[in-house]
């Protein structure tokens, strides 16, 4: 059967990037996104903002909700020390399979714990099954309608501590208004919006919300 878009991106990476070189993998995905087919990767413009947050936070324990093709997982893991524990969760089995190959091509499979499941099932298991005490950083990029559900699950499962940094994608496009409202007004976070560009677009606006848990 014909290849999916995600498989086409993976093939382009395998044929144009250098195995074991994460930056060349990111560059290939971005080139494909700009020049050939749009895809919902975080992308180079918003990616540079996330890079800065990861470098500033230097997390030892990190969680990503929404792996998709593995682009942001590679983006994050390339900045983490070998000692860091980084889990990424993807619900869609086909996307998870592409991500696994993308992550392996980048040579980061030893730095990324890939989980294929519903985040609502995984979050309550992080302490017991994944030996997490608390999270230093979280990147939310799965499905706008469950952003609030999942950050509340992180709270009730005692996975956040004073200073935990929670970053969320797509605050403008397609938009996560309930999430933005929650983190900005519930009193539990110091939240800032970082305006940027929609992935692989010169015109559309998007942005990341960075919310620091007050503990
Ligand atoms: O679902 C997502 N998860 C994570 N990141 C995403 C992202 O970075 C995006 F840019 C979009 C997006 C936004 C606008 C648009 F026109 C197309 C796709 C989506 C998305 C939104 C609604 C859908 F029906 C399907 C995909 C997502
Ligand atoms: Mg996104």
XYZ file of C-alpha atoms and ligand atoms in Angstrom:
243
model
C 0.000 0.000 0.000
C 1.097 3.580 -0.525
C 3.327 5.219 2.094
C 1.829 7.568 4.657
C 3.120 11.146 4.879
C 4.984 10.178 8.037
C 6.653 7.277 6.225
C 7.619 9.617 3.372
C 9.288 11.959 5.869
C 11.129 9.027 7.476
C 12.329 7.821 4.055
C 13.546 11.317 3.198
C 15.474 11.428 6.491
C 17.005 7.990 5.928
C 18.111 9.040 2.428
C 19.281 12.587 3.226
C 20.470 12.768 6.837
C 23.502 11.205 8.507
C 22.882 8.212 10.805
C 23.738 9.098 14.413
C 23.619 12.851 13.726
C 20.485 14.327 15.378
C 20.990 17.810 13.918
C 21.085 16.404 10.386
C 17.843 14.500 11.108
C 16.120 17.676 12.354
C 17.411 19.613 9.328
C 16.078 16.968 6.927
C 12.616 16.900 8.554
C 12.493 20.711 8.449
C 13.643 20.865 4.795
C 10.916 18.393 3.877
C 8.354 20.407 5.850
C 9.304 23.731 4.213
C 9.852 22.462 0.664
C 7.787 19.326 0.093
C 4.997 18.476 2.535
C 3.733 20.360 5.577
C 3.608 18.218 8.732
C 2.736 18.993 12.347
C 6.273 18.781 13.723
C 7.221 21.520 16.177
C 9.583 22.786 13.452
C 12.707 24.929 13.436
C 11.232 28.269 14.546
C 9.269 27.092 17.602
C 11.977 24.428 18.085
C 14.584 27.094 18.754
C 12.419 28.474 21.577
C 11.997 25.004 23.112
C 15.774 24.472 22.816
C 16.321 27.591 24.913
C 13.851 26.421 27.585
C 15.482 22.957 27.729
C 18.979 24.459 28.035
C 17.836 26.877 30.763
C 16.045 24.122 32.718
C 18.603 21.311 32.153
C 16.048 18.671 33.245
C 17.158 15.334 34.689
C 13.584 13.996 34.394
C 11.500 15.023 31.386
C 8.135 13.962 29.932
C 6.749 14.664 26.455
C 3.046 14.133 25.667
C 2.731 13.538 21.905
C 5.718 11.976 20.092
C 4.242 12.085 16.560
C 7.277 11.400 14.297
C 9.820 11.941 17.057
C 11.044 15.356 15.884
C 10.686 17.162 19.231
C 11.831 14.077 21.145
C 15.070 14.185 19.109
C 15.210 17.965 19.582
C 14.953 17.555 23.360
C 17.086 14.418 23.820
C 20.023 15.885 21.854
C 20.315 18.512 24.620
C 20.058 16.120 27.598
C 22.920 14.368 29.419
C 23.133 10.548 29.179
C 22.014 10.451 32.846
C 18.675 12.150 32.151
C 15.407 10.172 32.123
C 13.235 11.284 29.192
C 9.882 9.622 28.411
C 7.741 10.405 25.371
C 4.159 9.143 24.989
C 2.333 8.540 21.699
C -1.167 7.068 21.325
C -1.094 6.354 17.573
C 0.711 3.064 16.840
C 1.692 3.959 13.269
C 3.176 7.316 14.275
C 4.964 5.586 17.173
C 6.516 3.104 14.735
C 7.817 5.914 12.496
C 9.129 7.753 15.573
C 10.983 4.666 16.769
C 12.829 4.434 13.433
C 13.490 8.195 13.326
C 14.879 8.133 16.883
C 17.037 5.093 16.086
C 18.368 6.772 12.922
C 19.319 9.781 15.062
C 21.122 7.416 17.453
C 19.111 8.583 20.483
C 17.235 5.376 21.322
C 19.253 4.979 24.552
C 18.229 8.445 25.729
C 14.506 8.239 25.000
C 11.957 5.966 26.692
C 9.226 5.650 24.086
C 5.761 4.705 25.398
C 2.879 3.851 23.049
C -0.259 4.418 25.055
C -2.954 6.876 26.109
C -1.436 9.623 28.285
C -4.379 9.286 30.683
C -3.243 5.715 31.390
C 0.504 6.474 31.529
C 0.557 9.537 33.803
C -0.846 7.655 36.863
C 1.783 4.919 36.305
C 4.866 7.157 36.067
C 5.822 6.845 39.744
C 5.269 3.102 40.066
C 6.017 1.707 36.601
C 8.588 4.256 35.372
C 10.271 5.014 38.704
C 9.630 8.766 38.474
C 9.638 10.822 41.664
C 8.780 14.244 40.208
C 9.238 15.809 36.768
C 11.658 18.661 36.112
C 10.090 19.502 32.745
C 7.060 18.569 30.614
C 6.375 19.285 26.930
C 2.669 19.044 25.951
C 2.058 18.626 22.223
C -0.545 15.922 21.720
C -4.199 16.949 21.421
C -5.493 20.415 22.454
C -8.701 19.019 23.953
C -6.821 16.954 26.554
C -4.142 19.491 27.560
C -6.152 20.552 30.666
C -7.116 16.968 31.556
C -3.463 15.923 31.462
C -1.911 18.829 33.354
C -4.517 18.231 36.088
C -3.530 14.527 36.075
C 0.108 15.560 36.533
C -0.970 17.690 39.528
C -3.150 15.073 41.217
C -0.516 12.379 40.718
C 2.001 14.606 42.556
C 4.363 14.638 39.567
C 5.013 18.398 39.682
C 7.215 20.140 42.225
C 8.124 23.792 42.904
C 9.823 24.984 39.735
C 8.681 22.244 37.326
C 8.554 23.813 33.853
C 5.538 22.880 31.685
C 5.723 23.950 28.015
C 2.740 23.595 25.655
C 2.608 23.890 21.843
C -0.202 25.293 19.644
C -1.526 27.918 21.997
C -2.695 30.013 18.982
C -3.028 27.536 16.093
C -5.187 25.495 16.368
C -5.383 27.035 19.834
C -5.797 25.660 23.339
C -7.869 28.412 24.966
C -9.097 26.406 27.961
C -5.512 25.368 28.702
C -4.157 28.914 28.415
C -6.961 30.165 30.650
C -6.290 27.433 33.214
C -2.515 27.840 33.602
C -2.772 31.656 33.577
C -5.583 31.964 36.159
C -5.618 28.888 38.461
C -2.918 30.401 40.697
C -0.633 27.358 40.580
C 1.714 28.552 37.811
C 3.774 31.518 36.720
C 2.815 31.373 33.028
C 4.218 33.269 30.045
C 3.265 33.170 26.379
C 6.039 33.125 23.780
C 4.749 34.176 20.387
C 6.304 32.500 17.357
C 5.429 31.220 13.877
C 3.260 28.261 12.952
C 5.411 25.356 11.787
C 6.702 25.659 8.183
C 4.791 28.925 7.656
C 6.036 32.479 7.091
C 2.667 34.048 7.797
C 0.715 32.202 10.455
C 1.293 32.978 14.110
C 1.511 30.361 16.852
C 3.263 30.185 20.195
C 4.375 28.227 23.229
C 3.078 28.678 26.780
C 5.711 28.219 29.493
C 4.214 27.574 32.935
C 6.364 27.162 36.062
C 4.634 25.262 38.897
C 4.632 27.288 42.144
C 4.621 24.186 44.368
O -3.030 17.675 16.850
C -1.936 18.248 16.958
N -1.067 17.769 17.890
C 0.137 18.347 18.112
N 0.575 19.388 17.425
C -0.222 19.892 16.435
C 0.289 20.985 15.692
O 1.544 21.465 15.980
C -0.486 21.542 14.677
F 0.027 22.584 13.985
C -1.769 21.066 14.383
C -2.552 21.715 13.293
C -2.974 23.032 13.457
C -3.662 23.660 12.417
C -3.923 22.977 11.243
F -4.574 23.592 10.239
C -3.485 21.656 11.082
C -2.778 21.037 12.101
C -2.292 19.963 15.114
C -3.662 19.464 14.767
C -4.773 20.194 15.184
C -6.054 19.770 14.822
C -6.196 18.631 14.031
F -7.425 18.226 13.665
C -5.071 17.897 13.627
C -3.803 18.327 13.981
C -1.514 19.381 16.150
Mg 2.163 20.855 17.931
